[in-house]
Amino acid sequence: MKLFTHNLLTSSIIKGVTKGYPLKIVSRKVEISEKEFNPELIARLLSRVEWSALCEAAESVGHGGDLPTSVPENAEKDEEFLRKAHHVLMEIEVVDGDLVCPETGRQFPIQNGIPNMLLNEGEV
């Protein structure tokens, strides 16, 4: 599961959960795989990303130390920043672990990089 994907996921559909975001990551296996850098794509993705949640996720998997705490002004023209964002959004993958609802503690397994967000009948 890429950290970009994590940034989009929520457990708000669980009965009694109001926000369910951001999900906590408990990682058991994280891999880094180099991907082609596309600054235009990363600049477009930034508008869809909750930056503070991304920083928290990167930190939780041991790769957040290099990120600024906020998106700089004119980020789309800042190649150094875009490369850091690219690395965190596209190259870090949680292969094995769990996503944890911040309100209920419900765990969703991540296996082979795929988060299983299916709920039991009584949870909806």
XYZ file of N, CA and C in Angstrom:
372
model
N 0.840 -1.163 0.000
C 0.000 0.000 0.000
C 0.891 1.234 0.000
N 0.756 2.022 -1.005
C 1.484 3.282 -1.075
C 0.924 4.253 -0.033
N 1.756 5.178 0.418
C 1.275 6.150 1.401
C 0.265 7.112 0.785
N 0.290 7.281 -0.536
C -0.757 8.069 -1.185
C -2.117 7.388 -0.994
N -2.161 6.080 -1.171
C -3.402 5.325 -0.968
C -3.865 5.454 0.477
N -2.941 5.295 1.407
C -3.284 5.434 2.829
C -3.935 6.778 3.094
N -3.437 7.818 2.454
C -3.931 9.168 2.682
C -5.393 9.327 2.273
N -5.881 8.453 1.417
C -7.262 8.528 0.930
C -8.234 7.686 1.757
N -7.716 6.749 2.549
C -8.572 5.792 3.253
C -9.100 6.332 4.574
N -10.314 5.912 4.914
C -10.944 6.282 6.172
C -11.790 5.116 6.663
N -12.045 5.087 7.952
C -12.916 4.051 8.518
C -14.236 4.662 8.975
N -14.639 5.759 8.360
C -15.838 6.488 8.788
C -17.133 5.710 8.578
N -17.099 4.639 7.814
C -18.315 3.858 7.582
C -18.649 2.922 8.744
N -17.681 2.713 9.650
C -17.941 1.862 10.814
C -18.984 2.532 11.702
N -19.917 1.734 12.169
C -20.981 2.228 13.039
C -20.372 2.966 14.237
N -20.820 4.203 14.470
C -20.374 4.985 15.611
C -19.121 5.809 15.374
N -18.486 5.662 14.234
C -17.276 6.424 13.930
C -17.669 7.712 13.216
N -17.166 8.834 13.697
C -17.530 10.107 13.086
C -16.559 10.555 11.998
N -15.254 10.355 12.220
C -14.264 10.788 11.233
C -13.446 9.603 10.710
N -12.838 8.834 11.586
C -12.086 7.656 11.167
C -10.860 7.957 10.330
N -10.260 9.130 10.556
C -9.143 9.568 9.733
C -8.186 10.403 10.564
N -6.916 10.277 10.351
C -6.226 9.305 9.518
C -6.085 7.966 10.234
N -6.089 6.916 9.461
C -5.855 5.589 10.018
C -4.392 5.489 10.451
N -4.160 4.867 11.573
C -2.792 4.642 12.044
C -2.212 3.451 11.269
N -0.910 3.466 11.064
C -0.237 2.363 10.372
C 0.637 1.616 11.376
N 0.431 0.313 11.429
C 1.327 -0.579 12.163
C 2.000 -1.421 11.091
N 3.255 -1.103 10.814
C 3.933 -1.791 9.703
C 4.826 -2.910 10.222
N 4.782 -4.019 9.506
C 5.684 -5.136 9.779
C 6.721 -5.289 8.672
N 6.351 -4.859 7.464
C 7.282 -4.918 6.339
C 7.025 -3.726 5.425
N 8.064 -2.955 5.205
C 7.994 -1.780 4.334
C 9.074 -1.922 3.280
N 8.723 -1.648 2.042
C 9.697 -1.709 0.953
C 9.763 -0.358 0.258
N 10.938 -0.062 -0.255
C 11.157 1.143 -1.049
C 11.453 0.685 -2.467
N 10.669 1.189 -3.407
C 10.934 0.846 -4.806
C 10.977 2.143 -5.612
N 12.078 2.334 -6.297
C 12.288 3.552 -7.054
C 11.315 3.625 -8.226
N 10.670 4.766 -8.351
C 9.726 5.025 -9.448
C 10.182 6.263 -10.206
N 9.800 6.332 -11.478
C 10.154 7.485 -12.295
C 9.525 8.752 -11.714
N 10.323 9.788 -11.586
C 9.871 11.063 -11.039
C 9.108 11.845 -12.089
N 7.884 12.223 -11.765
C 7.039 13.021 -12.649
C 6.564 14.231 -11.848
N 7.281 15.360 -11.955
C 6.941 16.521 -11.127
C 5.528 17.059 -11.358
N 5.038 16.982 -12.589
C 3.685 17.475 -12.868
C 2.634 16.640 -12.132
N 2.812 15.332 -12.140
C 1.887 14.443 -11.439
C 1.906 14.725 -9.938
N 3.083 14.831 -9.364
C 3.188 15.073 -7.923
C 2.556 16.410 -7.567
N 2.788 17.430 -8.366
C 2.186 18.752 -8.115
C 0.656 18.662 -8.129
N 0.102 17.878 -9.052
C -1.360 17.712 -9.111
C -1.877 16.921 -7.909
N -1.126 15.915 -7.479
C -1.561 15.091 -6.347
C -1.576 15.865 -5.033
N -0.720 16.858 -4.917
C -0.619 17.599 -3.658
C -1.944 18.211 -3.222
N -2.769 18.602 -4.180
C -4.063 19.204 -3.828
C -5.032 18.173 -3.239
N -4.747 16.895 -3.444
C -5.618 15.831 -2.939
C -5.103 15.216 -1.635
N -3.935 15.642 -1.199
C -3.271 15.024 -0.055
C -3.476 15.855 1.207
N -3.815 15.180 2.290
C -3.830 15.808 3.612
C -2.396 15.716 4.120
N -1.646 16.827 4.020
C -0.204 16.797 4.243
C 0.178 16.332 5.651
N -0.509 16.824 6.675
C -0.142 16.431 8.040
C -0.341 14.930 8.249
N -1.386 14.355 7.657
C -1.617 12.905 7.760
C -0.525 12.136 7.017
N -0.076 12.669 5.879
C 1.003 12.028 5.125
C 2.299 12.037 5.936
N 2.605 13.157 6.563
C 3.818 13.257 7.387
C 3.760 12.264 8.547
N 2.593 12.170 9.173
C 2.418 11.231 10.286
C 2.588 9.783 9.815
N 2.037 9.465 8.657
C 2.165 8.115 8.102
C 3.617 7.800 7.771
N 4.304 8.736 7.142
C 5.713 8.525 6.785
C 6.556 8.324 8.046
N 6.275 9.106 9.059
C 6.997 8.963 10.331
C 6.735 7.591 10.949
N 5.503 7.133 10.877
C 5.145 5.856 11.510
C 5.813 4.653 10.842
N 6.228 4.803 9.581
C 6.932 3.714 8.899
C 8.437 3.976 8.807
N 8.891 5.006 9.524
C 10.318 5.278 9.613
C 10.914 6.085 8.484
N 10.089 6.859 7.768
C 10.597 7.623 6.622
C 10.106 9.064 6.596
N 9.882 9.654 7.752
C 9.319 10.997 7.761
C 10.280 12.103 8.116
N 11.492 11.772 8.498
C 12.417 12.771 8.998
C 12.800 13.867 8.030
N 12.655 13.642 6.749
C 13.119 14.585 5.734
C 12.011 15.506 5.215
N 10.787 15.311 5.689
C 9.657 16.080 5.159
C 9.438 17.386 5.916
N 9.099 18.448 5.196
C 8.706 19.675 5.891
C 7.331 19.488 6.528
N 7.025 20.269 7.553
C 5.749 20.106 8.254
C 4.559 20.649 7.465
N 4.826 21.447 6.450
C 3.729 21.951 5.613
C 4.207 22.060 4.168
N 3.247 22.128 3.274
C 3.558 22.280 1.853
C 4.001 23.727 1.623
N 5.181 23.937 1.056
C 5.653 25.317 0.850
C 4.850 26.038 -0.235
N 4.880 27.360 -0.158
C 4.269 28.158 -1.222
C 4.996 27.852 -2.530
N 4.266 27.858 -3.603
C 4.826 27.551 -4.924
C 5.498 26.183 -4.953
N 4.912 25.218 -4.247
C 5.470 23.864 -4.172
C 5.631 23.243 -5.547
N 4.733 23.579 -6.471
C 4.790 22.981 -7.804
C 6.050 23.386 -8.572
N 6.762 24.420 -8.090
C 8.002 24.866 -8.736
C 9.243 24.488 -7.926
N 9.056 23.862 -6.792
C 10.161 23.514 -5.887
C 10.538 22.051 -6.112
N 11.528 21.822 -6.998
C 11.871 20.449 -7.378
C 12.347 19.615 -6.187
N 13.105 20.203 -5.279
C 13.581 19.450 -4.111
C 12.390 18.954 -3.279
N 11.428 19.835 -3.049
C 10.232 19.434 -2.306
C 9.445 18.372 -3.064
N 9.263 18.565 -4.377
C 8.513 17.601 -5.179
C 9.171 16.224 -5.161
N 10.485 16.185 -5.149
C 11.187 14.899 -5.073
C 10.956 14.217 -3.728
N 10.953 14.982 -2.649
C 10.662 14.417 -1.331
C 9.223 13.904 -1.278
N 8.293 14.696 -1.802
C 6.892 14.284 -1.833
C 6.723 13.038 -2.696
N 7.396 13.007 -3.844
C 7.351 11.844 -4.732
C 7.818 10.591 -3.992
N 8.929 10.708 -3.292
C 9.467 9.553 -2.566
C 8.438 9.020 -1.568
N 7.850 9.906 -0.788
C 6.911 9.468 0.243
C 5.599 8.961 -0.366
N 5.101 9.638 -1.373
C 3.813 9.256 -1.972
C 3.891 8.005 -2.839
N 4.985 7.844 -3.582
C 5.025 6.824 -4.624
C 6.019 5.683 -4.409
N 7.046 5.888 -3.596
C 8.103 4.886 -3.505
C 8.075 4.060 -2.222
N 7.433 4.554 -1.191
C 7.344 3.816 0.069
C 6.077 2.974 0.030
N 6.217 1.683 0.301
C 5.057 0.790 0.275
C 5.031 -0.085 1.517
N 3.891 -0.062 2.202
C 3.679 -0.970 3.327
C 3.197 -2.283 2.732
N 4.020 -3.310 2.861
C 3.720 -4.610 2.275
C 2.926 -5.473 3.250
N 3.258 -5.373 4.524
C 2.594 -6.184 5.544
C 2.415 -5.338 6.798
N 1.216 -5.376 7.364
C 0.941 -4.614 8.578
C -0.549 -4.492 8.813
N -0.921 -3.436 9.523
C -2.331 -3.169 9.816
C -2.601 -1.680 9.739
N -3.819 -1.354 9.352
C -4.351 -0.008 9.498
C -5.267 -0.054 10.714
N -5.218 0.974 11.550
C -5.992 0.972 12.783
C -6.880 2.207 12.830
N -8.178 1.982 13.044
C -9.134 3.078 13.175
C -8.768 3.903 14.415
N -8.632 5.218 14.274
C -8.240 6.036 15.414
C -9.328 6.155 16.483
N -10.565 5.833 16.139
C -11.666 5.968 17.098
C -12.040 4.660 17.775
N -11.970 3.545 17.049
C -12.421 2.273 17.623
C -11.283 1.292 17.885
N -10.148 1.505 17.258
C -9.044 0.558 17.376
C -9.185 -0.641 16.452
N -10.237 -0.666 15.636
C -10.463 -1.760 14.681
C -9.283 -1.845 13.744
N -8.756 -3.052 13.570
C -7.599 -3.257 12.694
C -8.026 -3.808 11.340
N -7.400 -3.273 10.307
C -7.611 -3.722 8.945
C -6.259 -4.238 8.441
N -6.168 -5.505 8.070
C -4.867 -6.061 7.668
C -4.402 -5.548 6.306
N -3.082 -5.439 6.197
C -2.426 -5.155 4.913
C -1.593 -6.385 4.601
N -1.906 -7.038 3.489
C -1.157 -8.218 3.079
C -0.766 -8.066 1.624
N 0.496 -8.333 1.328
C 1.013 -8.178 -0.031
C 0.745 -6.782 -0.591
N 0.768 -5.783 0.301
C 0.577 -4.402 -0.118
C -0.871 -3.995 -0.327
N -1.818 -4.881 -0.014
C -3.240 -4.594 -0.248
C -3.965 -4.477 1.089
N -4.546 -3.299 1.376
C -5.320 -3.162 2.610
C -6.701 -3.796 2.442
N -7.110 -4.575 3.437
C -8.429 -5.201 3.416
C -9.341 -4.382 4.326
N -10.190 -3.569 3.732
C -11.061 -2.666 4.478
C -12.488 -3.208 4.595
N -12.673 -4.516 4.306
C -14.000 -5.094 4.409
C -14.446 -5.137 5.861
N -15.727 -4.836 6.077
C -16.295 -4.817 7.421
C -17.195 -6.024 7.626
N -17.335 -6.418 8.875
C -18.299 -7.464 9.228
C -19.692 -6.852 9.196
N -20.701 -7.671 9.012
C -22.070 -7.200 8.868
C -22.511 -6.297 10.019
N -22.152 -6.611 11.229
C -22.575 -5.824 12.388
C -21.844 -4.504 12.568
N -20.823 -4.257 11.768
C -20.045 -3.030 11.909
C -20.573 -1.879 11.054
N -21.477 -2.178 10.156
C -21.959 -1.153 9.224
C -23.228 -0.515 9.746
